[in-house]
Coordinates of C-alpha atoms in Angstrom, one line a residue:
M1 CA 97.8 118.4 101.7
D2 CA 99.1 116.9 98.6
I3 CA 96.6 115.3 97.2
R4 CA 98.5 112.7 94.5
S5 CA 101.4 111.8 97.7
H6 CA 99.1 111.4 99.3
L7 CA 96.9 108.9 97.2
L8 CA 100.2 107.4 95.9
E9 CA 101.4 106.4 99.5
G10 CA 98.5 103.8 99.9
Q11 CA 95.0 105.0 101.3
A12 CA 92.2 102.7 102.3
I13 CA 88.9 104.6 101.2
P14 CA 85.6 103.1 101.8
A15 CA 83.1 103.9 100.1
L16 CA 79.7 106.1 101.7
P17 CA 76.6 104.1 102.3
L18 CA 73.5 105.9 103.0
A19 CA 71.4 105.7 106.4
L20 CA 67.7 105.3 105.8
D21 CA 65.5 104.9 109.5
K22 CA 63.0 102.6 109.7
A23 CA 60.6 105.1 107.6
R24 CA 63.3 104.8 104.1
K25 CA 64.2 108.2 104.9
W26 CA 67.1 109.5 105.0
S27 CA 69.1 109.4 109.0
K28 CA 71.4 111.6 109.8
K29 CA 72.2 110.8 112.7
Y30 CA 73.3 106.5 111.8
Q31 CA 75.0 108.9 108.4
R32 CA 76.6 110.7 111.2
A33 CA 77.9 107.7 112.8
L34 CA 79.4 105.9 109.6
V35 CA 80.9 109.1 108.8
R36 CA 83.1 108.5 112.5
Y37 CA 82.9 105.3 111.4
Y38 CA 85.6 105.4 108.4
H39 CA 88.1 108.0 110.3
A40 CA 88.1 106.1 113.4
A41 CA 88.8 103.6 112.2
G42 CA 92.2 104.7 109.9
T43 CA 91.1 105.4 107.1
G44 CA 93.0 107.6 104.7
G45 CA 89.7 109.1 102.2
L46 CA 86.0 108.2 102.0
A47 CA 84.3 108.4 98.3
V48 CA 80.5 109.7 98.9
G49 CA 77.8 110.0 96.5
V50 CA 79.6 106.4 95.0
H51 CA 77.8 103.6 93.8
S52 CA 77.6 102.6 97.8
T53 CA 75.4 105.9 98.1
Q54 CA 73.3 104.6 95.9
F55 CA 73.0 106.8 92.5
E56 CA 69.3 107.4 93.0
I57 CA 69.7 109.7 96.3
R58 CA 70.2 112.1 92.6
N59 CA 66.8 111.3 91.8
P60 CA 64.0 114.3 91.9
E61 CA 61.9 113.0 94.9
H62 CA 65.2 112.2 97.1
A63 CA 67.3 115.4 95.9
L64 CA 70.2 113.5 98.8
F65 CA 72.4 114.2 96.6
E66 CA 73.6 118.0 97.8
P67 CA 72.8 117.3 101.5
V68 CA 75.0 114.0 102.0
L69 CA 77.8 116.1 100.1
E70 CA 77.6 118.5 102.5
L71 CA 77.2 115.9 105.9
A72 CA 79.7 114.0 104.8
S73 CA 82.3 116.5 104.3
E74 CA 80.8 118.7 107.9
I75 CA 81.4 115.3 110.0
L76 CA 85.1 114.8 107.9
E77 CA 86.4 118.5 109.1
G78 CA 84.9 118.0 112.7
C79 CA 87.1 114.4 112.9
K80 CA 90.1 116.0 111.0
K81 CA 90.0 118.7 114.0
Q82 CA 89.5 115.6 117.0
N83 CA 92.7 113.7 114.8
P84 CA 95.0 115.7 112.7
R85 CA 95.9 113.3 110.0
P86 CA 96.0 113.9 105.9
Y87 CA 92.5 113.1 104.4
I88 CA 91.1 112.5 100.7
K89 CA 87.9 113.6 100.2
I90 CA 86.1 111.8 97.0
A91 CA 83.3 112.7 95.3
G92 CA 81.1 110.1 93.2
L93 CA 80.5 112.1 90.0
C94 CA 78.4 110.3 87.5
G95 CA 76.1 111.2 84.1
K96 CA 76.7 113.6 80.9
T97 CA 79.0 116.2 80.9
A98 CA 76.7 118.7 82.0
Q99 CA 75.4 116.7 84.4
A100 CA 79.0 116.0 85.6
V101 CA 80.1 119.6 85.7
K102 CA 77.3 120.8 87.8
E103 CA 78.0 117.7 90.5
S104 CA 81.6 118.7 90.6
T105 CA 81.3 122.6 91.3
F106 CA 79.2 121.5 93.9
A107 CA 81.6 119.5 95.0
K108 CA 84.7 121.4 94.5
K109 CA 83.0 124.1 96.6
T110 CA 82.0 121.9 99.3
G111 CA 85.0 121.2 100.3
Y112 CA 86.2 117.2 97.9
D113 CA 89.1 117.0 96.9
A114 CA 88.6 115.0 93.8
G115 CA 86.0 113.1 91.5
L116 CA 85.6 109.9 90.7
L117 CA 84.2 110.1 87.5
S118 CA 81.7 107.7 86.1
M119 CA 81.6 106.7 82.8
A120 CA 78.8 104.9 82.8
A121 CA 76.4 107.1 81.4
W122 CA 78.2 107.1 77.7
E123 CA 77.8 103.7 77.1
D124 CA 78.8 103.4 73.5
A125 CA 79.8 106.5 72.3
P126 CA 82.8 107.0 70.7
E127 CA 85.3 106.6 73.0
E128 CA 87.3 109.7 71.8
E129 CA 83.7 112.0 73.2
I130 CA 84.4 110.3 76.5
L131 CA 87.8 111.4 76.9
N132 CA 86.8 115.1 75.9
H133 CA 84.3 114.6 78.7
C134 CA 87.0 113.7 81.3
R135 CA 89.1 116.8 80.3
T136 CA 86.8 118.6 80.7
V137 CA 85.3 117.9 84.5
S138 CA 89.0 117.1 85.1
E139 CA 89.6 121.3 84.4
I140 CA 87.5 121.5 87.2
I141 CA 88.7 119.3 89.8
P142 CA 91.7 116.4 89.9
I143 CA 90.0 113.2 88.5
I144 CA 89.7 109.6 90.1
G145 CA 89.5 107.4 86.9
F146 CA 87.0 104.8 86.8
Y147 CA 86.8 101.7 84.9
L148 CA 83.3 99.5 86.3
Q149 CA 82.2 96.7 85.9
T150 CA 80.1 95.3 83.0
A151 CA 77.8 93.9 85.6
V152 CA 76.3 96.8 87.3
G153 CA 76.5 99.3 84.7
G154 CA 80.2 99.5 83.2
R155 CA 81.1 98.9 80.2
A156 CA 84.4 97.6 78.7
F157 CA 87.7 100.2 77.5
S158 CA 90.3 99.9 75.3
Y159 CA 93.9 100.0 76.1
S160 CA 93.7 102.6 74.3
F161 CA 91.4 104.4 75.7
W162 CA 93.0 104.5 79.2
R163 CA 96.5 105.3 77.6
K164 CA 94.6 108.3 76.1
F165 CA 93.1 108.7 79.5
V166 CA 96.5 109.6 81.7
E167 CA 98.0 112.4 79.6
I168 CA 95.4 114.8 81.5
P169 CA 97.1 116.6 83.3
D170 CA 94.7 116.6 86.1
V171 CA 94.1 112.0 86.7
V172 CA 96.0 112.2 90.3
A173 CA 94.4 108.7 90.0
I174 CA 92.3 105.2 88.5
K175 CA 90.5 103.3 90.4
M176 CA 90.3 99.7 88.6
A177 CA 86.6 98.2 89.4
P178 CA 86.5 96.0 86.0
F179 CA 86.9 92.8 87.8
N180 CA 88.7 91.3 85.3
R181 CA 92.2 90.9 85.0
Y182 CA 93.0 91.2 81.6
Q183 CA 90.5 94.6 81.6
T184 CA 92.8 95.5 85.2
W185 CA 96.1 94.5 83.7
D186 CA 95.2 97.7 80.4
V187 CA 95.3 100.4 83.6
V188 CA 98.3 99.7 84.6
R189 CA 99.9 99.0 81.9
A190 CA 98.6 102.0 80.9
V191 CA 100.2 103.9 83.1
M192 CA 103.1 102.2 83.5
E193 CA 104.1 103.1 79.4
S194 CA 102.6 106.8 79.8
G195 CA 105.5 107.1 82.5
R196 CA 102.7 108.8 84.6
K197 CA 104.9 108.3 88.6
D198 CA 101.9 111.0 90.3
V199 CA 99.2 109.1 88.9
A200 CA 97.7 106.1 91.9
L201 CA 96.6 102.9 90.7
Y202 CA 93.9 102.1 93.3
T203 CA 91.9 98.5 93.8
G204 CA 88.4 98.4 93.6
N205 CA 88.0 94.6 92.1
D206 CA 86.3 93.5 95.6
D207 CA 86.4 89.7 94.1
N208 CA 90.4 89.9 94.2
I209 CA 91.5 92.6 96.9
I210 CA 94.9 91.5 98.4
N211 CA 96.7 89.9 95.4
D212 CA 95.9 93.4 93.4
L213 CA 97.9 95.0 96.7
L214 CA 100.4 92.4 97.0
T215 CA 101.6 91.9 92.7
P216 CA 104.8 93.8 91.9
W217 CA 103.1 94.9 88.4
Q218 CA 105.9 94.6 86.2
W219 CA 106.6 96.9 82.9
K220 CA 109.7 95.9 80.7
N221 CA 112.4 97.6 83.7
E222 CA 110.2 98.9 85.7
V223 CA 107.6 97.5 88.7
R224 CA 104.7 99.1 90.3
F225 CA 102.7 98.8 92.9
I226 CA 98.6 98.7 93.4
S227 CA 98.9 102.0 96.0
G228 CA 95.6 101.7 97.8
G229 CA 91.9 100.3 97.3
L230 CA 88.9 102.1 97.2
L231 CA 86.1 99.9 97.9
G232 CA 82.6 99.4 98.3
Q233 CA 83.6 95.8 100.5
W234 CA 85.6 98.1 102.8
G235 CA 82.3 100.2 104.0
V236 CA 82.4 97.3 106.3
W237 CA 84.9 95.6 108.6
T238 CA 86.5 99.1 108.0
K239 CA 89.1 98.8 111.2
T240 CA 89.8 95.5 109.6
A241 CA 91.0 96.5 106.8
V242 CA 93.0 98.8 107.4
E243 CA 95.2 97.4 109.0
M244 CA 95.4 94.8 106.5
L245 CA 97.0 97.2 103.6
T246 CA 98.5 98.6 106.3
K247 CA 100.7 94.9 106.9
I248 CA 100.6 94.4 103.3
K249 CA 102.8 97.3 102.4
Q250 CA 105.2 96.9 105.3
L251 CA 104.7 93.4 103.2
R252 CA 105.6 95.0 100.0
K253 CA 109.2 96.2 101.5
T254 CA 110.1 93.0 102.4
G255 CA 109.4 91.3 99.0
I256 CA 108.9 88.0 101.6
L257 CA 105.3 86.5 100.7
S258 CA 103.9 83.6 102.5
S259 CA 100.8 81.3 101.2
E260 CA 98.9 82.9 104.2
W261 CA 98.1 86.0 102.4
L262 CA 96.9 83.4 99.4
T263 CA 94.8 82.1 101.8
K264 CA 93.7 85.6 103.1
N265 CA 92.9 86.5 99.9
A266 CA 90.3 83.4 98.5
E267 CA 88.3 83.8 102.0
L268 CA 88.3 87.6 101.8
T269 CA 86.8 87.1 98.0
D270 CA 84.6 84.1 99.4
A271 CA 83.2 87.1 101.7
N272 CA 82.6 89.5 99.7
A273 CA 80.9 86.9 96.9
V274 CA 78.4 86.7 99.9
I275 CA 78.2 90.3 100.5
F276 CA 78.3 91.8 97.3
D277 CA 75.4 89.1 95.8
A278 CA 77.6 87.1 93.4
A279 CA 75.2 84.7 93.3
N280 CA 72.4 87.2 92.0
R281 CA 74.4 88.8 89.0
F282 CA 75.2 91.5 92.4
A283 CA 71.3 92.1 92.9
G284 CA 72.2 92.3 97.3
C285 CA 75.1 94.1 97.0
I286 CA 74.2 97.2 98.7
P287 CA 71.4 95.6 101.1
G288 CA 74.6 93.2 102.0
I289 CA 76.5 95.6 103.3
H290 CA 74.0 97.9 105.3
E291 CA 73.9 94.0 106.3
L292 CA 76.3 93.7 108.3
L293 CA 76.3 97.7 109.4
R294 CA 72.7 97.2 110.8
R295 CA 74.5 94.0 112.6
Q296 CA 76.7 96.1 113.9
G297 CA 74.5 99.3 115.0
L298 CA 75.9 101.2 112.8
L299 CA 73.2 101.6 110.8
E300 CA 69.2 101.1 111.8
T301 CA 68.2 99.0 109.0
N302 CA 69.5 97.9 105.7
Y303 CA 67.3 99.6 103.6
C304 CA 68.1 100.7 100.4
L305 CA 66.3 104.1 98.7
N306 CA 64.5 101.6 95.8
P307 CA 62.3 99.4 98.1
K308 CA 63.0 96.3 95.5
E309 CA 66.7 95.9 96.3
T310 CA 66.6 94.1 99.5
L311 CA 68.6 90.9 100.5
S312 CA 67.7 87.6 97.6
S313 CA 66.6 84.8 99.3
G314 CA 69.0 83.4 101.2
Q315 CA 71.6 85.9 101.2
A316 CA 71.6 86.8 105.7
E317 CA 71.9 83.3 106.1
E318 CA 75.4 83.1 104.2
L319 CA 75.9 86.7 105.5
D320 CA 76.2 83.9 109.0
R321 CA 78.1 81.9 107.3
I322 CA 80.8 83.8 106.8
C323 CA 80.9 85.7 110.1
D324 CA 81.4 82.2 111.6
A325 CA 84.3 80.7 108.9
Y326 CA 86.7 84.2 108.5
P327 CA 86.4 85.6 112.4
W328 CA 89.7 87.4 111.2
L329 CA 87.7 89.8 108.7
L330 CA 85.5 91.7 111.8
D331 CA 85.6 94.3 114.0
D332 CA 83.0 94.7 116.0
E333 CA 84.6 94.8 119.1
F334 CA 86.5 98.1 118.1
V335 CA 83.0 99.5 117.1
R336 CA 80.7 97.9 120.8
Q337 CA 83.6 100.5 122.2
N338 CA 83.2 103.1 119.7
L339 CA 79.7 102.9 118.5
D340 CA 77.9 105.1 121.8
A341 CA 80.1 108.4 120.6
W342 CA 79.7 108.2 117.0
L343 CA 76.2 108.5 117.1
K344 CA 76.0 111.1 119.2
D345 CA 74.8 114.2 118.1

């Protein structure tokens, strides 16, 4: 598989949540079920060891980073044998250079195709120092840049940073998740000005998914689309997300846009605000994802490794509201039809 071509085609790539049982221990049974669900839903890849998987998996008291990556890779290989198609495995890479090098080396050995490189650990470090870090990691595994919003630990970068980042030969994509239109445009323009047509643009802006994907981004005489999405939001209702991206890619070819899609964007943004708990600065983001998956039977609990990380007050009721208000987003019937098979060892 040519991962560049695959990413440029436009894929729905969810971020893998961590499955915990009622004792707050890792549940391999439900972790397997989740991976099988994502593949069966028609996704083109899976991101493992990222924010939705919980950064605490790296803590010594949990030591789950390697086991989770190994299990997800193993299950995906089994899925691909049953239903062969191009599929990209993406590992989340964190920390300063020594840690990121260790994680990328393990990911490559475990069969991952690319690394989603978080730069949150660098805080106020000079941008050139961070670029050297990115270059070092890219020599081990192809990298996907990650512009993470500041509200959950990211930092703002200059346009110049992204313009230089795109010059790294083994950059295959950039995930834009600043939840900020100005900063998103910085990345799009940097890629377009670089002339790198082999670097795919992916939205991570869970608050504006459909608009990102439908917009023909134009710089001078060139027009580019954001190819697909690498999203925490797509960790729920994934079958619907895949179908939605397929329709959007068809619409991009015709150039005909109905106002219906602007309405859908607003509705999806409302749903995401509840799931990610935007009202409480995203405190209940991961529990919100877990709770919807729990209701479908794909997780046993909505627990996180940190027992203090729970649904916010009123968030469960708000989840009821969006499920009632936007039934077009749900994929409950698809899950019901297949859940027993996914839960088998």
